[in-house]
Short mmCIF file of C-alpha atoms and ligand atoms in Angstrom, two decimals:
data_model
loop_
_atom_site.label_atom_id
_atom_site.label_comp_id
_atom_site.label_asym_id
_atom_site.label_seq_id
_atom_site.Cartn_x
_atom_site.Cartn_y
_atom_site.Cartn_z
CA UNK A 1 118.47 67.30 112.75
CA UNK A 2 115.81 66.74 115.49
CA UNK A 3 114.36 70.46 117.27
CA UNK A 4 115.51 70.48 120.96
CA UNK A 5 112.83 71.22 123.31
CA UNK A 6 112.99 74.73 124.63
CA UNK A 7 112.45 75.69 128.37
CA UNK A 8 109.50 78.17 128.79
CA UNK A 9 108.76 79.97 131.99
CA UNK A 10 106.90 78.08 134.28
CA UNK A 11 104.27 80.44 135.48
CA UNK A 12 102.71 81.07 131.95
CA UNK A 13 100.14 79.06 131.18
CA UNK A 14 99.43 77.63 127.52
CA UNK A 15 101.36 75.65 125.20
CA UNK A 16 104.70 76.12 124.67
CA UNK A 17 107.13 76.75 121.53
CA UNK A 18 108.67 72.98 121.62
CA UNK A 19 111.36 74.27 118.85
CA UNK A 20 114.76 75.73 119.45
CA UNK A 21 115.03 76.48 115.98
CA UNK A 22 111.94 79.12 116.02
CA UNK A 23 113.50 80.91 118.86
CA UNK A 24 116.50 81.33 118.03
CA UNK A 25 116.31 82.24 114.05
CA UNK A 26 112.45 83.12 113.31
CA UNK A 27 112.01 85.44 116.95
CA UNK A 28 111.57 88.33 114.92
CA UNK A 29 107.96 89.07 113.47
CA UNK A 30 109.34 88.96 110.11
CA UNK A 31 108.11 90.90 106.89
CA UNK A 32 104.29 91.22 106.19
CA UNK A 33 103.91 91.12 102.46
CA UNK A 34 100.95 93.20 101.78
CA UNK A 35 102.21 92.88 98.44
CA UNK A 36 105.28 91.72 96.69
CA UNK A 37 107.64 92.94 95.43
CA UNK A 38 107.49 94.85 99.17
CA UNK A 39 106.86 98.45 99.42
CA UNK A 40 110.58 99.01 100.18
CA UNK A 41 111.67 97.75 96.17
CA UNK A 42 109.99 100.84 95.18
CA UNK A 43 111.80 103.18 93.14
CA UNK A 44 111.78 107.09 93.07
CA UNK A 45 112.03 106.59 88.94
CA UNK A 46 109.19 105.86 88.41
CA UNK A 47 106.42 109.13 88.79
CA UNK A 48 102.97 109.79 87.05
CA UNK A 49 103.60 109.51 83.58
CA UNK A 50 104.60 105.71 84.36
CA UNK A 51 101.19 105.78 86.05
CA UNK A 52 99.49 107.71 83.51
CA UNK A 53 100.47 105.28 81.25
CA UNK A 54 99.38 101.96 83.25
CA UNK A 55 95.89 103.76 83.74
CA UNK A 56 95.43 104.05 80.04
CA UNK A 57 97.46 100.65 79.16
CA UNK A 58 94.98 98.47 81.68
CA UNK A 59 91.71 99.97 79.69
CA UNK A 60 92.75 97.35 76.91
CA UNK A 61 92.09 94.12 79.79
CA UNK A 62 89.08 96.57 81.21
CA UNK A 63 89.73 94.41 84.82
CA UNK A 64 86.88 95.06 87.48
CA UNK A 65 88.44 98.14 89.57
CA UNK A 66 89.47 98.16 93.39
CA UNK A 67 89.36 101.83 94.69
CA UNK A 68 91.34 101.83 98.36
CA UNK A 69 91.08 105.31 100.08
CA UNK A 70 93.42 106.50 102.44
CA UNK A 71 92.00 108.37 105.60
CA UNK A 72 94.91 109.28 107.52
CA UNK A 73 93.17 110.97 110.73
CA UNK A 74 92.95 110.02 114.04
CA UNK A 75 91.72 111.21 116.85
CA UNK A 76 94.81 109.87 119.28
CA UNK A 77 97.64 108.23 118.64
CA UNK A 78 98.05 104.36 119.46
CA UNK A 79 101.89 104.13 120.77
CA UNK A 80 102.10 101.06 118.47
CA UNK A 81 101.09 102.15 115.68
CA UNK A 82 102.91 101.87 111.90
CA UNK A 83 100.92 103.79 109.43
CA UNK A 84 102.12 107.46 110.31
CA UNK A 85 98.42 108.98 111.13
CA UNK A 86 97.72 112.71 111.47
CA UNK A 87 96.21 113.33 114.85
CA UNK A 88 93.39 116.25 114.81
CA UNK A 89 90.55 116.87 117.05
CA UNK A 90 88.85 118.89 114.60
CA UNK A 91 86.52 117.31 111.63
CA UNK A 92 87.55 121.10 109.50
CA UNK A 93 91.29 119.63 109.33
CA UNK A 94 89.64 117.01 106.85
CA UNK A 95 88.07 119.49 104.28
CA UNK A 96 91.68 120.00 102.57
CA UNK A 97 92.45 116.27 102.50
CA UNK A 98 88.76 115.74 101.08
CA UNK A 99 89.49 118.50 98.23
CA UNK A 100 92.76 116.69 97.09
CA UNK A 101 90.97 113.48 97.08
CA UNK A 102 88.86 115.00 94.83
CA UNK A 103 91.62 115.96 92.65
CA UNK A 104 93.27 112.72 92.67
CA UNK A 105 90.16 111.16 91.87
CA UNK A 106 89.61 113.62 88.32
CA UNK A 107 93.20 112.92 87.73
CA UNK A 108 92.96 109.95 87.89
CA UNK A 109 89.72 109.03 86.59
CA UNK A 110 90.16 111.10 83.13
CA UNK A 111 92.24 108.05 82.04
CA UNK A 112 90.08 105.23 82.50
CA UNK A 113 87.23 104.13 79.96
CA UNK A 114 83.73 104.95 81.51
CA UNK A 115 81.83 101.87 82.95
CA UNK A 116 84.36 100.06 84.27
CA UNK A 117 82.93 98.32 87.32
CA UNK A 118 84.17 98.95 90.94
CA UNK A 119 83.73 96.03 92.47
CA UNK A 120 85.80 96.48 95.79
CA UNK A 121 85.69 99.45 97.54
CA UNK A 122 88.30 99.75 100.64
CA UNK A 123 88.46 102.70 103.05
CA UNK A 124 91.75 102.39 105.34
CA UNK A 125 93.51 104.41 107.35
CA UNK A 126 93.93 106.20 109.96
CA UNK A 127 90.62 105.90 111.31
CA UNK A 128 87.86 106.02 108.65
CA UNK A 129 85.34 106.69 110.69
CA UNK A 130 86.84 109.78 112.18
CA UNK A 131 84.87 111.74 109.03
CA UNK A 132 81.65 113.30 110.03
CA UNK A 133 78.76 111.78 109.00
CA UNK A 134 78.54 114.34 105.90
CA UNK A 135 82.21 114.29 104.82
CA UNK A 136 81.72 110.71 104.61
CA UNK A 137 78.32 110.92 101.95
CA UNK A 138 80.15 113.42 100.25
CA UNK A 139 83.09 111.17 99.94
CA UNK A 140 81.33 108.47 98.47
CA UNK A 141 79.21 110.69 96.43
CA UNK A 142 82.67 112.16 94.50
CA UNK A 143 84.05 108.58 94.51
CA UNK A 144 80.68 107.58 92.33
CA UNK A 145 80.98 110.99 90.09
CA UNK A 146 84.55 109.99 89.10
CA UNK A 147 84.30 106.22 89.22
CA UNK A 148 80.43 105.01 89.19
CA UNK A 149 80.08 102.71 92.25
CA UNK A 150 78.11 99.70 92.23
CA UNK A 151 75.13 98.94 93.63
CA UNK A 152 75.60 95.26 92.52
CA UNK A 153 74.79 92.38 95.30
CA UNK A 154 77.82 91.20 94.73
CA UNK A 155 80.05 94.31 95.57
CA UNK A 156 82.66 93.94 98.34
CA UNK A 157 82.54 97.59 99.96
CA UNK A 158 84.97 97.67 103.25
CA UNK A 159 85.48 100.18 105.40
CA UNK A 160 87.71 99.88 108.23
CA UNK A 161 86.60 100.94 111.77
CA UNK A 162 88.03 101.80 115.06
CA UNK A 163 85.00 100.56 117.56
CA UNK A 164 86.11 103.79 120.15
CA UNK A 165 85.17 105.85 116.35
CA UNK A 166 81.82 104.56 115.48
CA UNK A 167 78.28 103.74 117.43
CA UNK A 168 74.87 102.46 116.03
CA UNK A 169 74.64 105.40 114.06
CA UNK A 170 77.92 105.24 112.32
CA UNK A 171 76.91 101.71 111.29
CA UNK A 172 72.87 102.67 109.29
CA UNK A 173 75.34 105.25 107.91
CA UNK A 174 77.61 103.38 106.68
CA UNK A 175 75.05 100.67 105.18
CA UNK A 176 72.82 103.50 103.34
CA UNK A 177 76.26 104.88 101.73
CA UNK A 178 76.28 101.13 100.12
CA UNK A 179 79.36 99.65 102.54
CA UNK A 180 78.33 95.68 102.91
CA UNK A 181 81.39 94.63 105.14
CA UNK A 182 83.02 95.86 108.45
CA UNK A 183 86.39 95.64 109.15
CA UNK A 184 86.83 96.25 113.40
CA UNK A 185 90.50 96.93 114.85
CA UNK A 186 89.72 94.94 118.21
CA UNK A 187 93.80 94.26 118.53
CA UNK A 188 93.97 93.28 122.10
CA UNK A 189 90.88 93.37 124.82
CA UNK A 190 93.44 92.83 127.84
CA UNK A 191 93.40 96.38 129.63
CA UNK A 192 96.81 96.00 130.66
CA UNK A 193 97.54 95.95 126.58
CA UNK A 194 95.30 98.61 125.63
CA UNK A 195 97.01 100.89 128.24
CA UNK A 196 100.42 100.25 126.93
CA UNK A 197 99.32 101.21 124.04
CA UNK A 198 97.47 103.92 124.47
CA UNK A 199 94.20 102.30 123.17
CA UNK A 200 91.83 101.75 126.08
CA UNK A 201 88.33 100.09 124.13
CA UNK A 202 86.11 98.43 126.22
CA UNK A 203 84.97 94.91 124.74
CA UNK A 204 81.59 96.34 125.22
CA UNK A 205 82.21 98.90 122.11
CA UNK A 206 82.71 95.89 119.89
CA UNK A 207 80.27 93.84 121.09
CA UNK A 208 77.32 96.95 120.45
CA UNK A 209 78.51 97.41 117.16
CA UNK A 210 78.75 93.95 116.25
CA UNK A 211 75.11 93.67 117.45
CA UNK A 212 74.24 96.58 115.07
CA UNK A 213 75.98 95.06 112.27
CA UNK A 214 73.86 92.09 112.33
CA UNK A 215 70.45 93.85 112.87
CA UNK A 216 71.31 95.72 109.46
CA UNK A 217 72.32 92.53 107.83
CA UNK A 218 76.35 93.47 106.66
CA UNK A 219 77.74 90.87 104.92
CA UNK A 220 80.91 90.32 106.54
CA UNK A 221 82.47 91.46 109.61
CA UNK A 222 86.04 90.84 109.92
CA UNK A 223 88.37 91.82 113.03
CA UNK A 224 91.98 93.07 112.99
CA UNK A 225 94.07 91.64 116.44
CA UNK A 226 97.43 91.72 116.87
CA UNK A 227 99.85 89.43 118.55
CA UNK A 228 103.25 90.87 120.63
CA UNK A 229 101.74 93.62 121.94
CA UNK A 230 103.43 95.38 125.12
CA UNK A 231 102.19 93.45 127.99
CA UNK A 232 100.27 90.62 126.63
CA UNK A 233 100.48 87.27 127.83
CA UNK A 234 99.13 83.93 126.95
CA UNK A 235 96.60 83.90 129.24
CA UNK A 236 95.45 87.21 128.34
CA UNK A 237 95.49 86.90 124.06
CA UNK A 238 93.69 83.01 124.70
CA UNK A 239 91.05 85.13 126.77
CA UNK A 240 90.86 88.20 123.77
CA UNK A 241 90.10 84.95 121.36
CA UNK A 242 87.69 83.53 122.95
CA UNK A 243 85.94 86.89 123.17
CA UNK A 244 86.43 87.67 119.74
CA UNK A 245 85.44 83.74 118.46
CA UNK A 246 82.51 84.62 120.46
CA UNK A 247 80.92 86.98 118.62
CA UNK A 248 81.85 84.71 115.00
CA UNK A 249 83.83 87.63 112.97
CA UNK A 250 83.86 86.30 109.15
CA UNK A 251 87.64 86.62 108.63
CA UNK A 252 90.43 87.43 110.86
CA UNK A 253 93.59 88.93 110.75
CA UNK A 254 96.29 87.68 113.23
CA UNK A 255 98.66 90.77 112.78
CA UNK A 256 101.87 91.33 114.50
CA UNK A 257 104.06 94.04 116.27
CA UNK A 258 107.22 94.93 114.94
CA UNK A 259 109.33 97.31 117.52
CA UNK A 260 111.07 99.63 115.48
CA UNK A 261 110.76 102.84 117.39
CA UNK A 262 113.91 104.33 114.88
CA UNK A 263 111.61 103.99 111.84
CA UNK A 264 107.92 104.45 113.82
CA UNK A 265 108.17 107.44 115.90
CA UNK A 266 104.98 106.77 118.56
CA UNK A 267 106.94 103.50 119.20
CA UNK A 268 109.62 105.96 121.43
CA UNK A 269 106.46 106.07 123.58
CA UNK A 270 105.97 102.23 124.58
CA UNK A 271 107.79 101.54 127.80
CA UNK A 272 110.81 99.18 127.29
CA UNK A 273 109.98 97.23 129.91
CA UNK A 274 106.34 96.62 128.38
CA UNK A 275 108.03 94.63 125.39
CA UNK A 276 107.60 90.86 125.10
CA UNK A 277 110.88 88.42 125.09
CA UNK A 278 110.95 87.68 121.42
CA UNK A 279 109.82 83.71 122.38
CA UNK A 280 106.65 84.77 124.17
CA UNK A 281 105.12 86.56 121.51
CA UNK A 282 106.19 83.14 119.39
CA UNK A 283 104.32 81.12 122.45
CA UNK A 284 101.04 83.32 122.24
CA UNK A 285 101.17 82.78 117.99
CA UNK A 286 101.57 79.34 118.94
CA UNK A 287 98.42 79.66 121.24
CA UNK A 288 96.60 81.75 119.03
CA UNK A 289 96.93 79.26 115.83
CA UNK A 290 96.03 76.44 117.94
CA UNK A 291 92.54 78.15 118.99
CA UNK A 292 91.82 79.16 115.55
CA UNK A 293 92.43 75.96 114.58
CA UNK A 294 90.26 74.43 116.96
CA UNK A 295 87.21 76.47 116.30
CA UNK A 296 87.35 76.20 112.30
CA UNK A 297 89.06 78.55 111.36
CA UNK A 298 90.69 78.41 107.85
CA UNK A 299 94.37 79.78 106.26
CA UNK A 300 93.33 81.85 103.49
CA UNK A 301 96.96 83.83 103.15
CA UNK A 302 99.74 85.37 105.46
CA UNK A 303 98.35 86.27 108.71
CA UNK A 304 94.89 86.09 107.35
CA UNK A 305 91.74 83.38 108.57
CA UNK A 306 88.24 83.30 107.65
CA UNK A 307 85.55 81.62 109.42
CA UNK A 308 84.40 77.49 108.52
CA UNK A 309 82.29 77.58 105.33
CA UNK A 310 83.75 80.71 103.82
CA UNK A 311 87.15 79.54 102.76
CA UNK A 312 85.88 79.20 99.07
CA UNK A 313 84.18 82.04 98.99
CA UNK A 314 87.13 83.64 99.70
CA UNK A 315 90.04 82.61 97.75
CA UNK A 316 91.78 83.27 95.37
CA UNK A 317 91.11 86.93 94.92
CA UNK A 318 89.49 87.84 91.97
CA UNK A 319 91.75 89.86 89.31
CA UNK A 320 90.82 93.31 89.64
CA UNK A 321 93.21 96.55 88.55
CA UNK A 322 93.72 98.07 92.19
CA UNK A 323 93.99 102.15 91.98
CA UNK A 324 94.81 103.80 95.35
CA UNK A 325 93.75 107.38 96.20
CA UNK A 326 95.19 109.66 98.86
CA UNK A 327 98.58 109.83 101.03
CA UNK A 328 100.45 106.60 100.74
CA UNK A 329 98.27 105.21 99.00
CA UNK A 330 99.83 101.90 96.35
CA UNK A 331 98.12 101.26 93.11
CA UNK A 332 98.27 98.25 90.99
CA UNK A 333 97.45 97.75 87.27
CA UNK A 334 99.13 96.68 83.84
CA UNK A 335 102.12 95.69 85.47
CA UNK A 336 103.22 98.78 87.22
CA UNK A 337 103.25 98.96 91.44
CA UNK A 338 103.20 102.83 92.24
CA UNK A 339 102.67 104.45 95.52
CA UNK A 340 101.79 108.01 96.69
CA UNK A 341 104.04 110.45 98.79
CA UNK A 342 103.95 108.76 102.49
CA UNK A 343 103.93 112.30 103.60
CA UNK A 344 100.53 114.75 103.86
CA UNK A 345 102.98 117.74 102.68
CA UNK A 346 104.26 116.13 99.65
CA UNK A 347 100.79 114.76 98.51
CA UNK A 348 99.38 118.03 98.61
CA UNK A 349 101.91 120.07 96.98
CA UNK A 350 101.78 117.30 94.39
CA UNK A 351 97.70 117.69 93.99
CA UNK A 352 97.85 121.70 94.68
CA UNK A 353 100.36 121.68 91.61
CA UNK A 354 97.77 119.83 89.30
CA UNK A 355 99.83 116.72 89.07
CA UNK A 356 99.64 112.96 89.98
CA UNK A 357 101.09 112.42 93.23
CA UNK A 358 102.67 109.24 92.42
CA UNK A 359 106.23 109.30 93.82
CA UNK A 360 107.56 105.67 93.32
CA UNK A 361 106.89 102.30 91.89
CA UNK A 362 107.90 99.32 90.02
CA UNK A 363 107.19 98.01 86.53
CA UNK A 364 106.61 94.03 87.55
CA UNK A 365 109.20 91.69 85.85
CA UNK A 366 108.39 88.04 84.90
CA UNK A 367 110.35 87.28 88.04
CA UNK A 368 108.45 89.63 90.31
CA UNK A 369 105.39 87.79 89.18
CA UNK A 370 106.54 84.50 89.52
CA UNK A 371 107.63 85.32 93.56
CA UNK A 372 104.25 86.94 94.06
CA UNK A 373 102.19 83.95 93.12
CA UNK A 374 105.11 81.87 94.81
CA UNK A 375 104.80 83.38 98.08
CA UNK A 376 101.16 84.29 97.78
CA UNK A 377 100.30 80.14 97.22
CA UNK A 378 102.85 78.94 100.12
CA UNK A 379 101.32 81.48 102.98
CA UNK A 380 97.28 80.61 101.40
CA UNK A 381 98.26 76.75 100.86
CA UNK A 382 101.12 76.51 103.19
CA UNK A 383 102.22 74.34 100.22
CA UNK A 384 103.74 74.95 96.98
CA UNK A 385 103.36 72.68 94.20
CA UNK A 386 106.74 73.86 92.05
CA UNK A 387 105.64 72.02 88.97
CA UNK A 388 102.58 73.35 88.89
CA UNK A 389 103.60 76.73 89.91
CA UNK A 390 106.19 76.82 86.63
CA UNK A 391 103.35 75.38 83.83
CA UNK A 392 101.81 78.37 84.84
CA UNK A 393 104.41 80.64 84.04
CA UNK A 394 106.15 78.45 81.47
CA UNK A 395 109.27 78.29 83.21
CA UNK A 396 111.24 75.20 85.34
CA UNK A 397 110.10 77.32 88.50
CA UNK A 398 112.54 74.73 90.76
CA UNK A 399 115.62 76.21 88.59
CA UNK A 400 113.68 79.83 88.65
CA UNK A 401 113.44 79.95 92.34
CA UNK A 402 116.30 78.26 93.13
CA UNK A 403 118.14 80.75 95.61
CA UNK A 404 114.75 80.54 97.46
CA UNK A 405 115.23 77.01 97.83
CA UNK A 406 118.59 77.54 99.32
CA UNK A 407 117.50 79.72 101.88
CA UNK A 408 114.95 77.31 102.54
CA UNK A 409 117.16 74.76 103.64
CA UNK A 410 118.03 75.56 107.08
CA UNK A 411 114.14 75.51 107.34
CA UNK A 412 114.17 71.80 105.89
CA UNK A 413 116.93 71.10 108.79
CA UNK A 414 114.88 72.58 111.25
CA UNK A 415 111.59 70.91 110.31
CA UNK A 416 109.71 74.09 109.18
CA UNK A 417 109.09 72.66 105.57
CA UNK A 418 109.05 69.33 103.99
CA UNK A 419 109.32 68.72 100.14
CA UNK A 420 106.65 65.50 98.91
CA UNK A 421 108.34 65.15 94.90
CA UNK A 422 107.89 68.91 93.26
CA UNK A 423 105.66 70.34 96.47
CA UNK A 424 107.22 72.29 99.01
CA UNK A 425 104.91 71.96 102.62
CA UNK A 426 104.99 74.12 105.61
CA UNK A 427 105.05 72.02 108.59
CA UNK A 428 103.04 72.85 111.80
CA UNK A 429 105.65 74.48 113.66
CA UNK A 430 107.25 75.73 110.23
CA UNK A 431 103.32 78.00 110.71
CA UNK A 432 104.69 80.04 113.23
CA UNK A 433 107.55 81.55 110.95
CA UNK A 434 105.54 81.40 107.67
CA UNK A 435 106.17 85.03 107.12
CA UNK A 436 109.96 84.32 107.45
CA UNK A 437 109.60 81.25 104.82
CA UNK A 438 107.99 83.91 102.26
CA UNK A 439 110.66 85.72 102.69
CA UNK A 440 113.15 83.38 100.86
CA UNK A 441 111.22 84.27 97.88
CA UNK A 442 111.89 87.86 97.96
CA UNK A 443 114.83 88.71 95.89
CA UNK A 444 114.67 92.16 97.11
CA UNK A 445 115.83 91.13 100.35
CA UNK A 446 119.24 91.56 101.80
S1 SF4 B 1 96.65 102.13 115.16
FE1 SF4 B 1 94.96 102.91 113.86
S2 SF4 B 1 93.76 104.19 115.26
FE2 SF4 B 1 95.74 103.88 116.25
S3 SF4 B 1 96.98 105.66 115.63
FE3 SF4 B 1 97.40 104.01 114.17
S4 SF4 B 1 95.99 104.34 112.48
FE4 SF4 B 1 95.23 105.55 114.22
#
């Protein structure tokens, strides 16, 4: 069945979404996958002697490690915002947090052989960089007592950083503390946008640190943005790109708001009449993609781009055992997916009663693996070659998947995916509702 062309307001500039089928069916943002099975799969079951037990069972595979640190402060809160900071003025709120990281850490630590390289370092949050200068050396310095960082070339050491958090002196911090790649929440640079949501940062922050970054010679510099913000337009996100493309970031991430003030609290604080129709913030994807596209920019997974020349640098990931430290924090290793208490009071009691704060998780299942590399091929590929997909996993992965292949059909209809023999292809337009084509993978879905 043919798409219909859809009528787009005039006065916006740009191209336009030509497919009925997108606007009607895919308007919502759809899931992210960080990770699959998602977050929500979790189950309250599983606690710290699962954990305990993964820590000791991965020891026998001795994977590189990837240590992600949650730092949940910020200084004010964005009205979009999903990740549940805690907003303090004062750098003393942080000592506590610091002490239970510490504990985590010795917990956690006392079960894994000595000398097992950490090879990626992440610190998320929350806003990082919110740490004075000294809670962030002594960070690191407990990180390498418990854990022995690397000081290998090699070593991909992130930290996350809001540009209204961080000047020139944040940055020859940072790089003597052995980070090697910046990670800058630019989001939107329209005004209009950064009002609405409560995030006013000048393009002029970014650019100064960006010019820092390169006089001390970080490896990569990626930048966060997000598309259907309250308030943005076309004009204005096609403007915030060619900013951004500007000033060459290595990898981008094209993320996207999800209104759900019921579950997000801040969200009550975004003006209804600020929120995009659900087909604009389609158009400006559609805009977006296009201009990535043009200047080079390469897929390398769901909502994720890197800059020409680095795409095989880049993918796939290398297989490292991922351990996660602090409030909300999800680990990953021998087969079990566990995450920490998503609130500060229930990760502290946890700590302050000498125990692992793990509070749910999943043992993986043949099938959970299967999905995962299913959907984690499709949104890097944005094809999936089914026969080659089930040699891996010695299984017929077109009978496996089957009920994803189902759902998939009204997608086929609509021209969102094609099938070439055993491969499975995600069209152009089918690119603006790749996160809703992952989804038919997820059997955790209702
Ligand atoms: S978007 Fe980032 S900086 Fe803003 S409140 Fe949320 S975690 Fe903090």
């Amino acid at each position: 069945m043919p798409a219909r062309a859809l009528a787009v307001p005039r006065d916006i500039p740009g191209p336009v979404v030509r497919h009925a089928a997108l606007g009607r069916r895919y308007a919502a943002p759809g899931p992210a996958y960080p990770c699959y099975p998602p977050p929500t799969s979790l189950v309250p079951q599983i606690g710290p002697a699962d954990y305990r037990e993964a820590l000791e069972r991965s020891n026998q595979a001795a994977r590189p490690l990837s240590l992600y640190v949650h730092v949940p402060f910020c200084r004010q809160a964005c009205f979009h915002c999903t990740r549940r900071p805690v907003t303090t003025t004062h750098h003393r709120h942080v000592e506590p947090y610091l002490s239970r990281l510490d504990r985590e850490m010795v917990l956690t630590a006392r079960h894994l052989d000595k000398g097992r390289q950490v090879e990626h370092l992440h610190w998320g949050g929350g806003t990082p960089t919110f740490l004075s200068l000294d809670q962030m050396g002594d960070l690191i310095d407990r990180l390498d007592a418990r854990f022995g960082l690397s000081s290998a070339r090699d070593r991909d050491y992130v930290i996350e950083i809001d540009p209204r958090e961080a000047d020139v002196f944040t940055l020859r911090h940072l790089e003597a503390l052995g980070f090697n790649r910046l990670r800058l929440g630019v989001l939107d640079l329209d005004p209009r946008v950064q009002r609405a949501i409560n995030r006013v940062q000048p393009a002029g922050l970014t650019e100064q640190l960006v010019d820092e970054a390169d006089r001390l010679g970080f490896r990569a510099l990626d930048m966060d943005l997000v598309v259907g913000l309250p308030c943005q337009t076309r004009a204005g996100f096609a403007d915030t790109l060619e900013q951004v493309l500007a000033l060459a970031p290595s990898r981008l991430t094209l993320a996207h708001y999800a209104h759900a003030p019921e579950r997000f609290a801040l969200q009550r604080q975004v003006r209804k009449a600020d929120l995009l129709e659900p087909l604009e913030r389609l158009a400006i994807l559609e805009v977006a993609l296009a201009r990535l596209e043009a200047a080079g920019y390469v897929r390398i997974g769901l909502d994720r781009f890197v800059r020409p020349g680095l795409a095989a640098a880049s993918s796939p990931l290398p297989a490292r055992d991922r351990i996660g430290l602090g409030v909300s924090a999800m680990s990953r290793l021998a087969g079990l997916y566990t995450r920490n208490p998503v609130r500060l009071t229930d990760y502290e009691a946890a700590l302050d009663q000498g125990r692992l704060p793990t509070t749910s998780g999943r043992w993986l299942s043949p099938d959970d693996r299967l999905r995962a590399a299913a959907i984690e091929g499709l949104t890097r590929d944005l094809r999936l070659d089914l026969d080659t997909l089930g040699a891996s996993f010695g299984v017929d992965a077109r009978a496996h998947l089957a009920d994803a292949l189902v759902r998939l059909r009204d997608a086929e209809q609509e021209g969102l995916v094609a099938y070439r023999e055993q491969r499975l292809g995600v069209t152009r337009p089918g690119q603006l509702a790749l996160r809703h084509l992952a989804a038919a993978f997820d059997a955790y879905r209702s």
